[in-house]
PDB file of C-alpha atoms in Angstrom:
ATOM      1  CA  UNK N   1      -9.533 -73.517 -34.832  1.00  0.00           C
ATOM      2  CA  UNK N   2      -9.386 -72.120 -38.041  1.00  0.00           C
ATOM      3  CA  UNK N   3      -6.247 -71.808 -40.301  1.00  0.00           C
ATOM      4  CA  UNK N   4      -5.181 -67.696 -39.635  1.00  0.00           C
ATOM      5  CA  UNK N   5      -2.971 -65.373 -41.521  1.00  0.00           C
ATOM      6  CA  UNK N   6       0.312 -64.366 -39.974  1.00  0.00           C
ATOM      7  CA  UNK N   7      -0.354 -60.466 -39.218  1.00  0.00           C
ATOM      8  CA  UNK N   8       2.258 -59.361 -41.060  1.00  0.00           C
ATOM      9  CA  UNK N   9       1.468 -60.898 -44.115  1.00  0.00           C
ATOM     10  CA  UNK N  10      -2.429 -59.659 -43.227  1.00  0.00           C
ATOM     11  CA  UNK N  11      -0.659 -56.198 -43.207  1.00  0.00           C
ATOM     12  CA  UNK N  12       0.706 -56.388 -46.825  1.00  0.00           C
ATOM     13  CA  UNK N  13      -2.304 -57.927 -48.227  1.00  0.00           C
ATOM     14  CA  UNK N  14      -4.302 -55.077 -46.752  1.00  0.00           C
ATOM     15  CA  UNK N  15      -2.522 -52.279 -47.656  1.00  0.00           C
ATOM     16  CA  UNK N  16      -1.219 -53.421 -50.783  1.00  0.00           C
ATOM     17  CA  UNK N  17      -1.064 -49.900 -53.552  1.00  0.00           C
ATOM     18  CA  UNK N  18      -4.033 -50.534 -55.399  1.00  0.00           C
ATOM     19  CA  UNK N  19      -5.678 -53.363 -52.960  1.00  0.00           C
ATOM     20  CA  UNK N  20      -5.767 -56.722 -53.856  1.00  0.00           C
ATOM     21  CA  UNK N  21      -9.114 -56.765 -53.483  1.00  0.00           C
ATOM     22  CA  UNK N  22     -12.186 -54.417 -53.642  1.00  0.00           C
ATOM     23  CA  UNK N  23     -13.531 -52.829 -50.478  1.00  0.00           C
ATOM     24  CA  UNK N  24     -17.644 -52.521 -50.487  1.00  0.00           C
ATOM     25  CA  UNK N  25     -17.234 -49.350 -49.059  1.00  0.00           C
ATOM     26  CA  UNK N  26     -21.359 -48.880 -48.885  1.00  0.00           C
ATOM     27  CA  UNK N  27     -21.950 -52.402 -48.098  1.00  0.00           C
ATOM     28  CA  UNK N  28     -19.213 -52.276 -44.950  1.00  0.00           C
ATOM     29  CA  UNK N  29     -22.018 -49.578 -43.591  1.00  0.00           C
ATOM     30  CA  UNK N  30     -25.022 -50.815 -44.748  1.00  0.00           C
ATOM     31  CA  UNK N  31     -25.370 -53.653 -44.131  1.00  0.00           C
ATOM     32  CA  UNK N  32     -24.075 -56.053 -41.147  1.00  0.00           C
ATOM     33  CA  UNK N  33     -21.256 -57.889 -42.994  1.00  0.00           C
ATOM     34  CA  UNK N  34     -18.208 -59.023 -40.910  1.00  0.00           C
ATOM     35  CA  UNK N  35     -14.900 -56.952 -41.688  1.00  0.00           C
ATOM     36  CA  UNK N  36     -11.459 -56.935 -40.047  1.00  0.00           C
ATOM     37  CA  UNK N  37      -9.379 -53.570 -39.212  1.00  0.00           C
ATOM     38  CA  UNK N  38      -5.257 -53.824 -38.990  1.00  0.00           C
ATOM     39  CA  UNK N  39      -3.793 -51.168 -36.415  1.00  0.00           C
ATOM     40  CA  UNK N  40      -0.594 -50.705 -35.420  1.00  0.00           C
ATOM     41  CA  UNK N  41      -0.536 -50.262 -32.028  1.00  0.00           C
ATOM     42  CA  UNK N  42       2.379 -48.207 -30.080  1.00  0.00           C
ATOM     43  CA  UNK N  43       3.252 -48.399 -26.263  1.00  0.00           C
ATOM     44  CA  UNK N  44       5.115 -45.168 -24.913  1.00  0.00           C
ATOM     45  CA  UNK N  45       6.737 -44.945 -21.429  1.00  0.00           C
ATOM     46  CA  UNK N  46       8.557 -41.932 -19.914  1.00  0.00           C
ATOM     47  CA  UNK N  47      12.082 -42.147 -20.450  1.00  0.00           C
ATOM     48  CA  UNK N  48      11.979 -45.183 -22.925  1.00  0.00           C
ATOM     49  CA  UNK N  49      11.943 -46.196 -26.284  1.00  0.00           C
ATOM     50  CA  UNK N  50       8.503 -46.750 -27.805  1.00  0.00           C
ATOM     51  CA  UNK N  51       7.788 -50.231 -28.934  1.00  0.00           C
ATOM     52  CA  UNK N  52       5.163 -50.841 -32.223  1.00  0.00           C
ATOM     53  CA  UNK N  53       3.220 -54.088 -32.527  1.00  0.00           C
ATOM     54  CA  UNK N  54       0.682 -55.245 -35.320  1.00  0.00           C
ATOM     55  CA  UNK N  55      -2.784 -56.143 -34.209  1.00  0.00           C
ATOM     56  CA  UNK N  56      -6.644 -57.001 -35.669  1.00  0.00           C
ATOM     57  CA  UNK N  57      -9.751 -56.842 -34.629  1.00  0.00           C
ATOM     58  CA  UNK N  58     -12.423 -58.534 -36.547  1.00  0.00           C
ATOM     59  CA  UNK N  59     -16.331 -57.715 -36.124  1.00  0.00           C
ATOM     60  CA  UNK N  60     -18.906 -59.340 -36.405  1.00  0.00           C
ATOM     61  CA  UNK N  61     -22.515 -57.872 -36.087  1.00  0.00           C
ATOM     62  CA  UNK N  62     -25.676 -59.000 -36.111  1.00  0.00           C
ATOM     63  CA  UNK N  63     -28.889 -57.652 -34.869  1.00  0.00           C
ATOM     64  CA  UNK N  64     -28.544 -55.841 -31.534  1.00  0.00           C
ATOM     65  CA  UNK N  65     -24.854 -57.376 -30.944  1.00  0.00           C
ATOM     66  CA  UNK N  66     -21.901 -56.688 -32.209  1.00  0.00           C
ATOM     67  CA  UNK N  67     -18.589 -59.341 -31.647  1.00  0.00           C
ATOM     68  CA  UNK N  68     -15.184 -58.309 -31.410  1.00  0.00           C
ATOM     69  CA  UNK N  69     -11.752 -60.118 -31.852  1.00  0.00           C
ATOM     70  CA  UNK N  70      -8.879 -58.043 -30.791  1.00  0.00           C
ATOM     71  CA  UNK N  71      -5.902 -60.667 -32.225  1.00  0.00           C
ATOM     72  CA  UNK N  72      -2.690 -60.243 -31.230  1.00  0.00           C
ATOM     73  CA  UNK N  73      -1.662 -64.412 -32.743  1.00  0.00           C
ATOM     74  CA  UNK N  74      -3.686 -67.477 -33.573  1.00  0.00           C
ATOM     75  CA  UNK N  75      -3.578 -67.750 -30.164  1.00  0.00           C
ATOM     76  CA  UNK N  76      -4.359 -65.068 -28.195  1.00  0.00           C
ATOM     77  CA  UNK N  77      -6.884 -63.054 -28.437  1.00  0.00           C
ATOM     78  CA  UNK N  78      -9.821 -61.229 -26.311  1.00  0.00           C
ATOM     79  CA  UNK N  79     -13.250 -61.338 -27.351  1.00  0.00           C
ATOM     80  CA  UNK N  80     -15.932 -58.833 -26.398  1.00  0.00           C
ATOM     81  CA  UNK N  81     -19.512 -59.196 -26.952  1.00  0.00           C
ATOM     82  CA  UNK N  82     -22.412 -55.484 -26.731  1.00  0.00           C
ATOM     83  CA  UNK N  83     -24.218 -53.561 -28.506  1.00  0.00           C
ATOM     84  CA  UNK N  84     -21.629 -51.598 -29.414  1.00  0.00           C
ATOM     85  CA  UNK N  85     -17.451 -51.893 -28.834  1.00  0.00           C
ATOM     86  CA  UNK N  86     -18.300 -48.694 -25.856  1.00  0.00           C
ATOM     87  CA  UNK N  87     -20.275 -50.996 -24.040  1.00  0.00           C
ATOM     88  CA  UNK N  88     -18.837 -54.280 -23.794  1.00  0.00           C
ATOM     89  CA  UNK N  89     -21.175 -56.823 -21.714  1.00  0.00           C
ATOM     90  CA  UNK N  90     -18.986 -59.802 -21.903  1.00  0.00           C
ATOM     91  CA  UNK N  91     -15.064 -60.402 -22.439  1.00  0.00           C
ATOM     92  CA  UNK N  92     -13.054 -63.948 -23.226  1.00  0.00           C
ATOM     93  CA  UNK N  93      -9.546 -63.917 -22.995  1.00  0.00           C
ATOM     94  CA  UNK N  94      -8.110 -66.685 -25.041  1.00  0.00           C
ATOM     95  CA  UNK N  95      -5.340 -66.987 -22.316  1.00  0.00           C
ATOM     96  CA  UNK N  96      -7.922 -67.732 -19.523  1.00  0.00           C
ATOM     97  CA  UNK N  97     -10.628 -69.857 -20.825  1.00  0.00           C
ATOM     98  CA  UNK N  98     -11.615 -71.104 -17.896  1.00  0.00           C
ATOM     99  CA  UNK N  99     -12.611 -67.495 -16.798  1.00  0.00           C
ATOM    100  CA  UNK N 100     -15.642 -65.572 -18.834  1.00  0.00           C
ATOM    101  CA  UNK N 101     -16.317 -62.267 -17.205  1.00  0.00           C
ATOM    102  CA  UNK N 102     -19.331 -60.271 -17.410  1.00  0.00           C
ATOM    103  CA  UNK N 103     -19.463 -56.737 -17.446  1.00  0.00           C
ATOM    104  CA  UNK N 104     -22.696 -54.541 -16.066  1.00  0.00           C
ATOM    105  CA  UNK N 105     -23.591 -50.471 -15.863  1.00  0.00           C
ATOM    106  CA  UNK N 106     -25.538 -48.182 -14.159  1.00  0.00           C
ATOM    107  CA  UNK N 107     -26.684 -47.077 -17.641  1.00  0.00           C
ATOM    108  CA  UNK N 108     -27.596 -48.657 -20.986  1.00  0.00           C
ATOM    109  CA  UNK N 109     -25.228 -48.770 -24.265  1.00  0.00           C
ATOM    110  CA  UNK N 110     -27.911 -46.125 -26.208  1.00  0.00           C
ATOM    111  CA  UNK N 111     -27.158 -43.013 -23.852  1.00  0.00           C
ATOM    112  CA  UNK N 112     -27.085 -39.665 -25.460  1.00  0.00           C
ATOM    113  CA  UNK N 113     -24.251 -37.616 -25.129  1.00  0.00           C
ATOM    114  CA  UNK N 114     -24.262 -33.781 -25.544  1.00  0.00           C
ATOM    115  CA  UNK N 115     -21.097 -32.632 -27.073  1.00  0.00           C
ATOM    116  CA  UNK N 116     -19.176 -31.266 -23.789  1.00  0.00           C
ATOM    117  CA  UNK N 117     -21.361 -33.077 -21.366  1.00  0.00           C
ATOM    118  CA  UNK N 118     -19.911 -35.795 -19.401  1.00  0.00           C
ATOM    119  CA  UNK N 119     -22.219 -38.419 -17.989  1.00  0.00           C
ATOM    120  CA  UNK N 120     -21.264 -40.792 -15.317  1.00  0.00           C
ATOM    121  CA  UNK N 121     -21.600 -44.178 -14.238  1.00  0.00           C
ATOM    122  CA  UNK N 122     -21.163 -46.985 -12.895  1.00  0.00           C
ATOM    123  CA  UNK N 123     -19.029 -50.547 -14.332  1.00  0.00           C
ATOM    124  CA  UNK N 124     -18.376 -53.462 -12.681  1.00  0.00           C
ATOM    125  CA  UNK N 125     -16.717 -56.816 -14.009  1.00  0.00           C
ATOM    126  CA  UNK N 126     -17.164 -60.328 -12.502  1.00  0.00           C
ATOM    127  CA  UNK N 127     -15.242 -63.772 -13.449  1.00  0.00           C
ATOM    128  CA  UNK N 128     -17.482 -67.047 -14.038  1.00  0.00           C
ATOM    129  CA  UNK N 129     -17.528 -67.859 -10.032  1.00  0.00           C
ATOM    130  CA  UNK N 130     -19.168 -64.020  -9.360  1.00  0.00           C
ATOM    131  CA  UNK N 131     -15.925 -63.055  -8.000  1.00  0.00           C
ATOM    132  CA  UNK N 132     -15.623 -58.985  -8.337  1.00  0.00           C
ATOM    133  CA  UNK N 133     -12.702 -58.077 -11.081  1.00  0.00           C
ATOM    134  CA  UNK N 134     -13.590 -54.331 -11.220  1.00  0.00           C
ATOM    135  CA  UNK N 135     -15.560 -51.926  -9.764  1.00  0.00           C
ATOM    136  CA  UNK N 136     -15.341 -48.776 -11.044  1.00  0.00           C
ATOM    137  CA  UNK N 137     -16.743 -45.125 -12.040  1.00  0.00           C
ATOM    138  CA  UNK N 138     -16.875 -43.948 -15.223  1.00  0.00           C
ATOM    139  CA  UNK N 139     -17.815 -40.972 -17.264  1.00  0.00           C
ATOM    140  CA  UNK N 140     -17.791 -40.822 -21.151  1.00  0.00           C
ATOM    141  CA  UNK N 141     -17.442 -37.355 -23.243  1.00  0.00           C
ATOM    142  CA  UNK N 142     -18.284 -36.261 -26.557  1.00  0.00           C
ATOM    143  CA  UNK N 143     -15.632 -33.899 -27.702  1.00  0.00           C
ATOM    144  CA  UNK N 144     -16.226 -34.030 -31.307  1.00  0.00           C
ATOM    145  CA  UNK N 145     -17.450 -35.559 -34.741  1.00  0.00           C
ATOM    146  CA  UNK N 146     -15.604 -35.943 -38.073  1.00  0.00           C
ATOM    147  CA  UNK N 147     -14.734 -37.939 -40.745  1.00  0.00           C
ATOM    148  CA  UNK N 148     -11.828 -40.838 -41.236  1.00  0.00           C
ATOM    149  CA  UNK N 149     -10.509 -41.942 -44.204  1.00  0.00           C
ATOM    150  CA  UNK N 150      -9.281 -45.574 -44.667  1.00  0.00           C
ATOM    151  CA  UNK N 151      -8.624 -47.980 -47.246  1.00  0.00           C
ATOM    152  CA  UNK N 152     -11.102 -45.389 -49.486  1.00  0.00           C
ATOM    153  CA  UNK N 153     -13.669 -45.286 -47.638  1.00  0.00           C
ATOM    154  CA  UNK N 154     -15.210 -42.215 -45.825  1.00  0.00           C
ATOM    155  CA  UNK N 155     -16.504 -42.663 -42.113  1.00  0.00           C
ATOM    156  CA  UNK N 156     -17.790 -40.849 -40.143  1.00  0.00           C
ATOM    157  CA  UNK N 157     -16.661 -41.004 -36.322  1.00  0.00           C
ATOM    158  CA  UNK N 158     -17.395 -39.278 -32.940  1.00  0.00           C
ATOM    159  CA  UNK N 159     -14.496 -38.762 -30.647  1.00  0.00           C
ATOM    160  CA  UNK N 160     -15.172 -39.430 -26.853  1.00  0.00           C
ATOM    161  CA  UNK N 161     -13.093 -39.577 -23.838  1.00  0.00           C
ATOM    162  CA  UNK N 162     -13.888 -42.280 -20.920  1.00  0.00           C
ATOM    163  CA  UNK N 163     -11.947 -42.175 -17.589  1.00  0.00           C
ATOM    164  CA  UNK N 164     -12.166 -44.623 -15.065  1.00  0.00           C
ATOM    165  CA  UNK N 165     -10.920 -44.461 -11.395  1.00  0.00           C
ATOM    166  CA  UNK N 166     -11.738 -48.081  -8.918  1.00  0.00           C
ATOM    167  CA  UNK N 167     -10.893 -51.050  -8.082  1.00  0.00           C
ATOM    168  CA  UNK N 168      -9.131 -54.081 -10.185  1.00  0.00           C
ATOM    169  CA  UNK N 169      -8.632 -57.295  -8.335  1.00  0.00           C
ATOM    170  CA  UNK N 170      -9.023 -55.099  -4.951  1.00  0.00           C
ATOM    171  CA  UNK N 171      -6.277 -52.582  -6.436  1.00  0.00           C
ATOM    172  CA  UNK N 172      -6.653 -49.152  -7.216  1.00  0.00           C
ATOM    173  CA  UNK N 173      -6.848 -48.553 -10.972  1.00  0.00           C
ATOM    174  CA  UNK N 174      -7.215 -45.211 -12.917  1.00  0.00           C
ATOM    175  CA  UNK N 175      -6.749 -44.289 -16.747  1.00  0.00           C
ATOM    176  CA  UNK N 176      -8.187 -41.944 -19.372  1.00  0.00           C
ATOM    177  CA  UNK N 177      -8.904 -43.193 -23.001  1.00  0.00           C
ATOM    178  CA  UNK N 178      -9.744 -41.159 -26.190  1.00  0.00           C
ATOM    179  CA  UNK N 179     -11.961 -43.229 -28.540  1.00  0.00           C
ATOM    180  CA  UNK N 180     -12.589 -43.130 -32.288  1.00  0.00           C
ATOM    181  CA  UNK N 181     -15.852 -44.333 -32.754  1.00  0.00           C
ATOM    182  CA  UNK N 182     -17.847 -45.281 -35.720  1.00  0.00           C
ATOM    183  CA  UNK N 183     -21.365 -45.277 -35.059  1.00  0.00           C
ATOM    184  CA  UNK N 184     -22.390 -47.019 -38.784  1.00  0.00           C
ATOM    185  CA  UNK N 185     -20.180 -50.155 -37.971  1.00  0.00           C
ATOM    186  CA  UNK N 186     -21.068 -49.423 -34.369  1.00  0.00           C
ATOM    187  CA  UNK N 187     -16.839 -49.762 -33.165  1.00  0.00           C
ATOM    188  CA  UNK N 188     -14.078 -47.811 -31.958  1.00  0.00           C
ATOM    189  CA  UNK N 189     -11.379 -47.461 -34.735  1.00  0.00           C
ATOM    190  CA  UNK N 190      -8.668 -45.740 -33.015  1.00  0.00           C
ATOM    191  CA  UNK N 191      -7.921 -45.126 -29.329  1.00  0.00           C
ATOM    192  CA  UNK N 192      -5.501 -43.311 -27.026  1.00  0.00           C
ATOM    193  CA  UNK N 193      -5.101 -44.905 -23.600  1.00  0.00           C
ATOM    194  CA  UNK N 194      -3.030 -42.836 -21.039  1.00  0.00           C
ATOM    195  CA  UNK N 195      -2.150 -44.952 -17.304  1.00  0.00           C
ATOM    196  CA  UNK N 196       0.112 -42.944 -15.730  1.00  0.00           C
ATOM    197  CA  UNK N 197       2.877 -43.043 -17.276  1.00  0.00           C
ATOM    198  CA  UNK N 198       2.151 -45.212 -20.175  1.00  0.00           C
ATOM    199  CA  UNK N 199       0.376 -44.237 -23.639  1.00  0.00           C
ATOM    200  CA  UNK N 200      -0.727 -46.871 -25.741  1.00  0.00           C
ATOM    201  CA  UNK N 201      -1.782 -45.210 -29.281  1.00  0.00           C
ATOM    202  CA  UNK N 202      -3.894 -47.680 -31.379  1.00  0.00           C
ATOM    203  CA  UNK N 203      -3.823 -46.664 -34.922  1.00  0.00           C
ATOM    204  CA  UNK N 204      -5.457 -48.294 -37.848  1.00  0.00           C
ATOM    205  CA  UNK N 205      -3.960 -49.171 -41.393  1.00  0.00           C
ATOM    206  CA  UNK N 206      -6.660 -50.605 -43.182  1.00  0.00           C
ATOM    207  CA  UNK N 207      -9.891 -52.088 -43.045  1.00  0.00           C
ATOM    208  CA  UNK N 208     -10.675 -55.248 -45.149  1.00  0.00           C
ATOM    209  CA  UNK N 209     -13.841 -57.574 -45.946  1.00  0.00           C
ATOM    210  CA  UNK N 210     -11.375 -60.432 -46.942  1.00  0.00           C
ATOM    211  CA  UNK N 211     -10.055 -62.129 -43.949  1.00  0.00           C
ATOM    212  CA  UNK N 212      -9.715 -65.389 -41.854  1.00  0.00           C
ATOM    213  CA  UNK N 213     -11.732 -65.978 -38.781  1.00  0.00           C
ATOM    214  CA  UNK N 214      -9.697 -66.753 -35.853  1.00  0.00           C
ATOM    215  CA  UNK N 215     -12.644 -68.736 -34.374  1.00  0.00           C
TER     216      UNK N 215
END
């Protein structure tokens, strides 16, 4: 394991007036070079306080595949592997590495989306042993494109929306996400996730080229 920067003091370095260090803003989407994004990421429930935590994700692409860290310590951490963040086909939780699970879909990761026009499918998870995590239905929504601004540079993003209503571990699961998407580095920026009661905003700070690997 590699030595890792305490988040917070990631935090500072990244968003430091100025920067501390120059961000390639046409080689971060031009080429396939690995970068790390700091979010803060805030967890509402009805009739309680929010709580804010620090988090970063570091990609890695290459080719057809793109790697994701989502860090929350040295220690724990999930890792996703696709072609793109929408479309995870594998997922390692730090916490249970005895326990690789495998995602599949009725449909592949380069569907077209409309803007307005839903399209549904099919997702199902399985642990190591073939056991069935999740079966589920899906449908993903283009409800707009833009531009986001971070750490100077200009992106430009298509929002979706993804619902999912199934089965996790045999019990009934249902949520609704908003995604931020940026097709150039080909991941999801910023998300809204809304289970019943609970709203987890993920928002990012700033987006860096200098970074420790956590792997």
């Amino acid at each position: 394991m590699r030595r890792f920067l305490s988040l917070p003091l990631l935090m500072a370095l990244a968003s430091w007036p100025g920067s501390l260090f120059a961000l390639d803003c046409a080689a971060l989407t031009d080429t396939d070079i690995p970068f790390a994004l700091a979010s803060e990421v805030t967890t509402r429930r009805a009739g309680e306080a929010p709580t804010t935590r620090l988090q970063q994700m570091q990609v890695f692409r290459k080719g057809g595949e793109v790697t994701t860290f989502t860090v929350d310590s040295p220690t724990i951490y999930l890792r996703t592997r696709g072609a793109n963040s929408l479309f995870p086909v594998d997922a390692f939780y730090s916490t249970e590495p005895n326990d690789p699970r495998k995602w599949s879909y009725s449909i592949g990761p380069t569907v077209s989306l409309a803007r307005g026009q839903a399209v549904s499918y099919s997702a199902d998870v399985k642990s190591a042993d073939g056991k069935l995590r999740l079966a589920a239905r899906m449908t993903l929504e283009l409800l707009e494109s833009g531009t986001l601004e971070l750490s100077g540079c200009r992106f430009k993003v298509l929002k979706y929306r993804r619902t999912l209503n199934g089965l996790a571990d045999r019990h009934p699961v249902s949520n609704s996400e908003e995604l931020t998407f940026v097709p150039a580095l080909r991941t999801t920026l910023a998300s809204i996730l809304r289970t019943g009661d609970i709203e987890v905003v993920s928002s990012p700070t700033a987006i860096s080229l200098d970074f420790k690997y956590i792997e």
